[in-house]
Amino acid sequence: MKALVIGSGGREHAIVWKLLQSPKVSKVYAAPGNGGTAGFVYESGKKCENVDLLGRDICEAEIQNALIRYVKKEKIGLTIVGPEAPLAAGIADRFNEAGLPVVGPEKKAAMLESSKAYAKSFMERYGVRAARSHTFTDAEKALEAAKKHFAGSREKAAVPPLVIKADGLAAGKGVVIASGIKEAEETIVSFMKDEKLGGAGKTVVLEEFLEGGEVSVLAAVSTGKAGCILPFAPARDHKRRFDNDQGPNTGGMGAIAPAPDFSAAARGDFEEAILKPTLKGIKAEGFDYRGFIFFGLMVKDASCRLLEYNVRLGDPETQAVLPLMKSDFAELCLSIVNGGLDSFSLTWKPGAVCAPVAVAEGYPGEYRKGDAIAFNETAFAKTGAVLFAAGAVRGPGGSGGSGLRTAGGRVLAVSAYGAGPEEAQRKAYAAMDAVAFEGMAYRRDIGWS
Ligand code: AMP
Ligand code: GLY
């Protein structure tokens, strides 16, 4: 079988890598892919080819049509959609109408990610345990609620922050944790009145601030007669740019799996309070949801609350979770699409995976581009790690070159497996030492403590 992976990030490179390990898969295409997806030497000796149908000037509908034509022409048996934007634009609906197997929920269900207000109303309707919140379409009312929240904060020093979330997709810029009224007012005005995020911020959700450890649970979902949600090994992203969780939020500076703070008790609590009601809701809404779901959890004392749903796999969590998965990923995807997920036996390696991300100088602000990425193959190979490219394209690599050049903020992840956390972390950083580019930066504390 041939497979197609839609997207261009590190997550998609990890999906390609894992798919190519399946005896069921002969070849993978990535649209548009990145410098790593194609040109990378896969252990299986099989290949991935990038297909660039996604020209900048063509509209979403044309992209979808072009992909469908390509899948038919190449007789591709399975398409996996990586990012949220095409799902929110209804790509799975188009594939389903054309009778082409696709892993990704229909547009209606993608609203669980594309509208935070919708996701919140879903959580309430089906009793999914989440942070308390209110949704506002009127800026004045939101400002009033923020004032009320912070009222008396001068006398009572310990008023908790207020979490302000733009309703729509905002590429990681839609959540602000305001620690005082001034910041809250500025955020509400910029989202709702000045439309800093375009339409995405016209509606906002004000949410209680939760404390605890964050855990990302990625899962496979398949509706149909025996609908089920099959959770993966828990993971943790590290969102802040600098060590010890300092500095601005990013798209993710590294991930580990399995995550700490997810004891058997916490997992049981997650299944009862979050997973089961979510499945009930997905069924009750009548969604055609055959894809992945991502539960962003806050866990405290083995009790879980849901912060967000994503309707796809996480990035960079996927780069840590897939190397830990023993099961055949293509078979898993086929059971999502064709049924049988409820009896799929998902198995995991016993150890741990650490996947720090290297970013370009300046990220998450304006960043450098076009630098050659050097790669010490012998030193890297000793660690057994895998390199997953993200913002990297093919280009002359310089001496000891990898054949890659930087082209994005998050450039690559190195993903190392170890028998335990300590070994995984040590190998991941040894692998990182074997990679170099001008302005390369990464956190040194991606790990379990
Ligand atoms: P979201 O896009 O909803 O995941 O928010 C981005 C990040 O903001 C999360 O990963 C958390 O680190 C943080 N966050 C979101 N909601 C809350 C909350 N209610 N309490 C504390 N932190 C939050
Ligand atoms: N790592 C969080 C995300 O994929 O949105």
Coordinates of C-alpha atoms and ligand atoms in Angstrom, one line a residue:
M1 CA 0.0 0.0 0.0
K2 CA 1.1 3.6 -0.7
A3 CA 0.3 6.3 1.9
L4 CA 0.1 10.1 1.8
V5 CA 0.9 12.3 4.8
I6 CA -0.4 15.9 4.6
G7 CA 1.7 18.5 6.4
S8 CA 5.2 19.8 6.6
G9 CA 6.3 19.7 10.3
G10 CA 8.3 17.4 12.6
R11 CA 5.1 15.5 13.4
E12 CA 4.7 14.6 9.8
H13 CA 8.3 13.5 9.5
A14 CA 7.7 11.2 12.5
I15 CA 4.5 9.8 10.9
V16 CA 6.3 9.1 7.6
W17 CA 9.2 7.4 9.5
K18 CA 6.8 5.2 11.5
L19 CA 4.6 4.3 8.5
L20 CA 7.7 3.2 6.5
Q21 CA 8.4 0.6 9.2
S22 CA 5.2 -1.2 8.3
P23 CA 5.5 -4.2 6.0
K24 CA 2.1 -3.1 4.7
V25 CA 3.5 0.2 3.3
S26 CA 5.6 0.2 0.2
K27 CA 6.0 4.0 -0.3
V28 CA 5.0 7.2 1.4
Y29 CA 4.3 10.6 -0.1
A30 CA 4.4 13.8 1.9
A31 CA 2.5 16.9 0.8
P32 CA 4.3 19.2 0.9
G33 CA 6.7 17.5 3.4
N34 CA 10.0 19.1 4.4
G35 CA 13.7 18.6 3.8
G36 CA 13.7 15.5 6.1
T37 CA 10.7 13.6 4.8
A38 CA 12.2 13.1 1.4
G39 CA 15.9 12.4 1.1
F40 CA 16.1 10.9 4.6
V41 CA 17.5 7.4 4.7
Y42 CA 14.9 5.2 6.3
E43 CA 16.0 1.9 7.9
S44 CA 13.6 -0.1 5.9
G45 CA 15.3 1.1 2.7
K46 CA 11.9 2.4 1.5
K47 CA 11.4 5.9 0.3
C48 CA 9.3 9.0 0.9
E49 CA 8.7 11.5 -1.9
N50 CA 7.6 15.0 -1.4
V51 CA 4.7 16.3 -3.5
D52 CA 4.3 19.9 -3.9
L53 CA 0.7 20.5 -4.9
L54 CA 0.2 23.2 -2.3
G55 CA 1.3 26.3 -4.2
R56 CA 0.9 29.4 -2.2
D57 CA -1.5 31.1 -4.5
I58 CA -4.1 28.4 -4.8
C59 CA -7.1 28.4 -2.5
E60 CA -7.9 25.7 0.0
A61 CA -10.6 24.1 -2.3
E62 CA -8.1 23.8 -5.2
I63 CA -5.5 22.2 -2.9
Q64 CA -8.1 19.7 -1.7
N65 CA -9.0 18.9 -5.3
A66 CA -5.4 18.6 -6.4
L67 CA -4.7 16.2 -3.5
I68 CA -7.7 14.0 -4.3
R69 CA -6.7 13.8 -8.0
Y70 CA -3.1 12.9 -6.9
V71 CA -4.3 10.2 -4.5
K72 CA -6.5 8.7 -7.3
K73 CA -3.7 8.9 -9.9
E74 CA -1.1 7.3 -7.7
K75 CA -3.5 4.8 -6.2
I76 CA -2.7 5.8 -2.6
G77 CA -4.5 3.6 -0.2
L78 CA -4.4 5.7 2.9
T79 CA -4.1 9.5 3.6
I80 CA -3.2 10.9 7.1
V81 CA -3.8 14.6 7.8
G82 CA -1.2 16.0 10.2
P83 CA -2.2 19.6 11.0
E84 CA -5.5 21.2 12.0
A85 CA -6.0 23.8 9.3
P86 CA -6.9 21.4 6.5
L87 CA -9.2 19.5 8.8
A88 CA -11.0 22.7 9.9
A89 CA -11.3 23.5 6.2
G90 CA -13.1 20.1 5.6
I91 CA -10.5 18.1 3.8
A92 CA -11.7 14.8 5.4
D93 CA -15.2 15.5 4.2
R94 CA -13.9 15.8 0.6
F95 CA -11.9 12.6 0.9
N96 CA -14.9 10.7 2.3
E97 CA -17.2 12.0 -0.4
A98 CA -14.6 10.8 -3.0
G99 CA -14.5 7.4 -1.3
L100 CA -10.8 7.7 -0.3
P101 CA -9.6 6.4 3.0
V102 CA -8.5 9.3 5.2
V103 CA -7.4 9.6 8.8
G104 CA -8.8 12.8 10.2
P105 CA -12.2 14.0 11.5
E106 CA -14.9 15.7 9.4
K107 CA -15.1 19.5 9.6
K108 CA -18.0 19.5 12.1
A109 CA -15.9 17.5 14.6
A110 CA -12.8 19.6 13.8
M111 CA -14.6 22.5 15.6
L112 CA -13.5 20.9 18.8
E113 CA -10.2 22.5 18.0
S114 CA -11.1 25.3 15.6
S115 CA -13.5 26.9 18.1
K116 CA -12.7 27.1 21.7
A117 CA -16.2 28.4 22.5
Y118 CA -17.7 25.3 20.7
A119 CA -15.3 23.0 22.5
K120 CA -16.3 24.5 25.9
S121 CA -20.0 24.1 25.2
F122 CA -19.3 20.5 24.1
M123 CA -17.5 19.8 27.4
E124 CA -20.3 21.3 29.4
R125 CA -23.0 19.4 27.4
Y126 CA -21.4 16.1 28.0
G127 CA -20.0 16.6 31.4
V128 CA -16.3 16.5 30.5
R129 CA -14.3 17.8 33.5
A130 CA -12.7 21.0 32.5
A131 CA -11.6 24.4 33.7
R132 CA -14.6 26.7 34.6
S133 CA -15.1 29.3 31.9
H134 CA -17.4 31.9 30.3
T135 CA -17.6 32.8 26.6
F136 CA -18.0 36.4 25.5
T137 CA -18.9 38.0 22.1
D138 CA -19.2 41.5 23.6
A139 CA -15.9 43.1 24.5
E140 CA -17.4 45.4 27.2
K141 CA -18.9 42.4 29.0
A142 CA -15.6 40.5 28.9
L143 CA -13.8 43.6 30.3
E144 CA -16.4 43.8 33.1
A145 CA -15.9 40.1 33.9
A146 CA -12.1 40.6 34.0
K147 CA -12.5 43.6 36.3
K148 CA -14.7 41.6 38.6
H149 CA -12.1 38.8 38.6
F150 CA -9.3 41.1 39.7
A151 CA -11.4 43.4 41.9
G152 CA -9.7 43.8 45.3
S153 CA -6.4 42.3 43.9
R154 CA -4.5 45.1 45.7
E155 CA -5.8 44.1 49.1
K156 CA -5.7 40.4 48.4
A157 CA -2.3 39.7 46.9
A158 CA -3.2 36.2 45.8
V159 CA -5.9 36.7 43.1
P160 CA -5.1 33.9 40.6
P161 CA -4.3 34.9 37.0
L162 CA -7.1 34.9 34.4
V163 CA -6.7 32.8 31.3
I164 CA -7.9 34.5 28.1
K165 CA -8.4 32.4 25.0
A166 CA -9.3 33.5 21.5
D167 CA -12.0 31.4 20.1
G168 CA -10.5 30.6 16.7
L169 CA -7.3 29.0 15.4
A170 CA -4.4 31.4 16.2
A171 CA -1.2 29.4 15.7
G172 CA -0.3 29.3 19.4
K173 CA -0.9 33.0 19.9
G174 CA -4.4 32.8 21.1
V175 CA -3.9 32.1 24.8
V176 CA -2.8 34.7 27.3
I177 CA -2.4 34.1 31.1
A178 CA -3.0 37.5 32.5
S179 CA -1.6 38.1 35.9
G180 CA -3.3 41.5 36.5
I181 CA -6.1 43.6 35.2
K182 CA -3.9 45.7 33.0
E183 CA -2.7 42.8 31.0
A184 CA -6.2 41.3 30.9
E185 CA -7.7 44.5 29.5
E186 CA -5.0 44.9 26.9
T187 CA -5.4 41.4 25.8
I188 CA -9.2 41.6 25.5
V189 CA -9.0 44.9 23.6
S190 CA -6.4 43.6 21.2
F191 CA -8.3 40.3 20.6
M192 CA -11.9 41.6 20.5
K193 CA -11.7 45.3 19.4
D194 CA -8.4 45.7 17.5
E195 CA -8.8 42.2 16.0
K196 CA -5.1 41.5 16.3
L197 CA -5.8 37.8 15.5
G198 CA -8.3 38.7 12.8
G199 CA -11.6 36.9 13.2
A200 CA -10.1 34.4 15.6
G201 CA -10.3 36.7 18.6
K202 CA -13.7 38.3 18.1
T203 CA -15.1 35.8 20.6
V204 CA -13.1 35.0 23.7
V205 CA -13.2 32.5 26.5
L206 CA -12.3 33.6 30.0
E207 CA -11.1 30.7 32.0
E208 CA -10.0 29.9 35.5
F209 CA -6.3 29.3 35.9
L210 CA -5.4 25.8 36.8
E211 CA -2.3 24.6 38.6
G212 CA -0.7 21.2 38.2
G213 CA 1.4 19.2 35.7
E214 CA 0.4 19.3 32.1
V215 CA 0.0 16.0 30.3
S216 CA -0.8 15.4 26.6
V217 CA -2.7 12.3 25.8
L218 CA -2.9 11.6 22.1
A219 CA -5.4 9.0 21.1
A220 CA -6.9 7.2 18.1
V221 CA -10.6 7.7 17.5
S222 CA -13.0 5.7 15.4
T223 CA -16.8 6.2 15.3
G224 CA -19.1 3.7 13.8
K225 CA -20.8 0.7 15.3
A226 CA -18.2 0.0 18.0
G227 CA -16.9 3.6 18.5
C228 CA -13.9 3.9 20.7
I229 CA -11.0 6.1 21.8
L230 CA -7.7 4.4 22.2
P231 CA -5.3 6.5 24.2
F232 CA -1.5 6.4 23.5
A233 CA 1.3 6.6 26.1
P234 CA 1.1 10.0 27.8
A235 CA 3.5 12.7 26.8
R236 CA 4.6 16.1 27.9
D237 CA 5.4 19.1 25.8
H238 CA 7.6 22.0 27.0
K239 CA 6.0 25.2 25.7
R240 CA 8.2 27.9 27.1
R241 CA 11.2 29.0 25.2
F242 CA 13.8 28.8 28.0
D243 CA 15.0 26.3 30.6
N244 CA 12.9 26.0 33.8
D245 CA 9.8 27.1 31.9
Q246 CA 10.9 30.7 31.5
G247 CA 10.2 33.1 28.6
P248 CA 7.6 33.2 25.9
N249 CA 5.3 30.4 24.7
T250 CA 6.4 28.6 21.6
G251 CA 5.1 25.8 19.4
G252 CA 6.9 23.4 21.6
M253 CA 10.6 23.1 22.6
G254 CA 10.6 19.4 23.2
A255 CA 8.6 16.4 24.3
I256 CA 9.0 13.3 26.5
A257 CA 7.1 10.1 26.7
P258 CA 5.8 8.6 29.0
A259 CA 4.9 11.7 31.0
P260 CA 5.4 11.9 34.7
D261 CA 2.3 12.9 36.8
F262 CA 0.2 10.2 35.1
S263 CA -0.1 7.5 37.6
A264 CA -2.5 4.6 37.3
A265 CA -4.9 6.6 39.4
A266 CA -4.6 9.7 37.2
R267 CA -5.2 7.5 34.1
G268 CA -8.3 6.0 35.7
D269 CA -9.6 9.4 36.5
F270 CA -8.9 10.7 33.0
E271 CA -10.8 7.7 31.5
E272 CA -13.8 8.3 33.7
A273 CA -14.0 12.1 33.8
I274 CA -12.7 13.0 30.4
L275 CA -12.4 10.2 27.8
K276 CA -15.7 8.5 28.4
P277 CA -17.9 11.6 28.3
T278 CA -15.9 12.8 25.2
L279 CA -16.7 9.6 23.4
K280 CA -20.3 9.8 24.5
G281 CA -20.4 13.4 23.1
I282 CA -18.8 12.5 19.8
K283 CA -21.4 9.7 19.3
A284 CA -24.3 11.8 20.4
E285 CA -23.3 14.6 17.9
G286 CA -23.2 12.0 15.2
F287 CA -19.7 13.0 14.1
D288 CA -17.8 10.9 11.5
Y289 CA -14.7 11.0 13.6
R290 CA -12.0 8.7 12.3
G291 CA -8.7 10.2 13.2
F292 CA -6.7 11.3 16.2
I293 CA -7.6 13.4 19.2
F294 CA -5.3 15.2 21.6
F295 CA -6.4 15.8 25.2
G296 CA -4.4 18.7 26.8
L297 CA -4.7 17.9 30.5
M298 CA -3.8 19.6 33.8
V299 CA -3.2 16.9 36.4
K300 CA -3.1 17.6 40.1
D301 CA -3.2 14.9 42.9
A302 CA -4.2 12.3 40.3
S303 CA -7.2 14.4 39.3
C304 CA -7.4 15.6 35.6
R305 CA -9.0 18.6 34.0
L306 CA -9.2 19.2 30.3
L307 CA -7.6 22.4 29.0
E308 CA -8.2 21.7 25.3
Y309 CA -8.9 19.3 22.5
N310 CA -6.9 19.1 19.3
V311 CA -8.3 17.1 16.5
R312 CA -4.9 15.7 15.4
L313 CA -1.6 14.4 16.9
G314 CA 0.5 16.9 18.8
D315 CA 3.7 18.5 17.7
P316 CA 6.3 17.8 19.2
E317 CA 4.6 15.0 21.2
T318 CA 4.3 12.8 18.2
Q319 CA 8.1 12.8 17.8
A320 CA 8.4 11.3 21.3
V321 CA 5.3 9.0 21.3
L322 CA 5.7 7.3 17.9
P323 CA 9.2 6.0 18.7
L324 CA 7.8 4.4 21.8
M325 CA 5.0 2.7 19.9
K326 CA 5.6 -1.0 19.2
S327 CA 2.4 -1.5 17.1
D328 CA 2.3 -1.2 13.4
F329 CA 1.1 2.4 12.7
A330 CA -0.3 1.7 9.3
E331 CA -2.4 -1.1 10.7
L332 CA -3.6 1.2 13.5
C333 CA -4.6 3.8 10.8
L334 CA -6.5 1.2 8.8
S335 CA -8.4 0.1 11.9
I336 CA -9.4 3.7 12.5
V337 CA -10.7 4.1 9.0
N338 CA -12.2 0.6 8.4
G339 CA -13.4 -0.3 11.9
G340 CA -11.7 -2.7 14.4
L341 CA -10.0 0.0 16.5
D342 CA -12.0 -1.4 19.5
S343 CA -10.2 -4.7 19.2
F344 CA -6.8 -3.3 18.2
S345 CA -4.1 -4.2 20.6
L346 CA -1.9 -1.2 20.9
T347 CA 1.5 -2.1 22.4
W348 CA 4.4 0.0 23.7
K349 CA 8.1 -0.4 24.3
P350 CA 9.0 -0.4 28.0
G351 CA 11.4 2.5 28.1
A352 CA 11.3 6.2 27.5
V353 CA 11.8 8.7 24.7
C354 CA 13.2 12.2 24.9
A355 CA 12.9 14.6 22.0
P356 CA 14.3 18.1 22.4
V357 CA 13.7 20.6 19.6
A358 CA 16.4 22.8 18.0
V359 CA 15.2 26.3 17.0
A360 CA 16.6 29.1 14.9
E361 CA 18.1 32.2 16.6
G362 CA 15.4 34.7 17.4
Y363 CA 12.5 32.2 17.6
P364 CA 9.7 32.6 18.6
G365 CA 10.1 36.1 17.3
E366 CA 11.8 37.0 13.9
Y367 CA 14.3 34.3 13.3
R368 CA 17.3 33.5 11.0
K369 CA 16.8 31.3 8.0
G370 CA 19.0 29.6 5.3
D371 CA 21.8 28.3 7.5
A372 CA 23.4 25.0 6.6
I373 CA 22.8 22.2 9.1
A374 CA 26.0 20.2 9.9
F375 CA 25.6 16.7 11.1
N376 CA 28.2 14.4 12.6
E377 CA 26.8 11.1 11.3
T378 CA 29.2 8.8 13.3
A379 CA 28.5 10.6 16.6
F380 CA 24.8 10.7 15.9
A381 CA 24.6 7.0 15.0
K382 CA 26.1 6.0 18.3
T383 CA 23.1 7.5 20.2
G384 CA 20.6 5.5 18.2
A385 CA 18.5 8.7 17.9
V386 CA 16.4 9.7 15.0
L387 CA 16.4 13.2 13.5
F388 CA 12.9 14.6 12.6
A389 CA 13.2 17.7 10.4
A390 CA 10.6 20.5 10.7
G391 CA 11.6 23.9 9.5
A392 CA 14.3 22.5 7.2
V393 CA 14.6 22.2 3.5
R394 CA 17.1 20.4 1.2
G395 CA 20.1 22.5 0.3
P396 CA 23.9 22.4 0.3
G397 CA 24.8 21.5 3.8
G398 CA 28.4 22.7 4.1
S399 CA 31.1 20.6 5.5
G400 CA 29.8 17.5 7.3
G401 CA 26.5 18.6 6.0
S402 CA 23.2 17.0 6.4
G403 CA 21.9 18.2 3.1
L404 CA 19.5 20.4 5.0
R405 CA 19.1 24.2 5.5
T406 CA 17.1 26.0 8.1
A407 CA 13.9 27.4 6.8
G408 CA 11.6 27.7 9.9
G409 CA 11.6 28.6 13.6
R410 CA 11.5 25.1 14.9
V411 CA 14.1 23.5 12.8
L412 CA 14.3 19.8 13.9
A413 CA 13.9 17.4 16.8
V414 CA 16.2 14.6 17.8
S415 CA 14.4 11.7 19.4
A416 CA 16.2 9.2 21.5
Y417 CA 15.0 6.0 23.1
G418 CA 16.4 4.8 26.4
A419 CA 15.6 1.9 28.8
G420 CA 14.6 4.7 31.2
P421 CA 14.3 8.5 31.4
E422 CA 17.9 9.1 32.3
E423 CA 19.3 7.1 29.4
A424 CA 16.8 8.7 26.9
Q425 CA 17.8 12.2 28.0
R426 CA 21.5 11.5 27.9
K427 CA 21.3 10.0 24.4
A428 CA 19.0 12.8 23.1
Y429 CA 21.5 15.5 24.2
A430 CA 24.5 13.5 22.8
A431 CA 22.6 13.4 19.5
M432 CA 21.9 17.2 19.7
D433 CA 25.7 17.7 20.1
A434 CA 26.1 16.0 16.7
V435 CA 24.0 18.6 15.0
A436 CA 25.0 22.2 14.4
F437 CA 23.9 25.3 12.6
E438 CA 24.5 29.0 13.0
G439 CA 22.3 30.4 15.7
M440 CA 21.1 27.0 16.8
A441 CA 19.4 27.1 20.2
Y442 CA 17.6 24.5 22.3
R443 CA 16.5 23.9 25.9
R444 CA 18.8 21.8 28.0
D445 CA 16.1 20.6 30.4
I446 CA 13.7 18.6 28.2
G447 CA 13.2 15.6 30.6
W448 CA 11.4 14.2 33.5
S449 CA 12.3 16.5 36.5
Ligands
AMP1 P1 -4.3 25.8 25.0 O1 -4.1 26.3 23.6 O2 -5.7 25.9 25.5 O3 -3.6 24.5 25.3 O4 -3.4 26.8 25.9 C1 -2.0 26.9 25.7 C2 -1.3 26.8 27.0 O5 -1.8 27.7 28.0 C3 -1.5 25.4 27.7 O6 -0.7 24.4 27.2 C4 -1.3 25.7 29.1 O7 0.1 25.8 29.4 C5 -1.8 27.1 29.3 N1 -3.2 27.1 29.8 C6 -4.3 27.0 29.0 N2 -5.4 27.0 29.7 C7 -5.0 27.1 31.0 C8 -5.7 27.1 32.3 N3 -7.0 27.1 32.4 N4 -4.9 27.2 33.4 C9 -3.6 27.2 33.3 N5 -2.9 27.2 32.2 C10 -3.6 27.1 31.0
GLY2 N1 2.1 20.4 21.4 C1 0.8 21.0 21.4 C2 0.2 21.0 20.0 O1 0.5 20.2 19.2 O2 -0.7 21.8 19.8

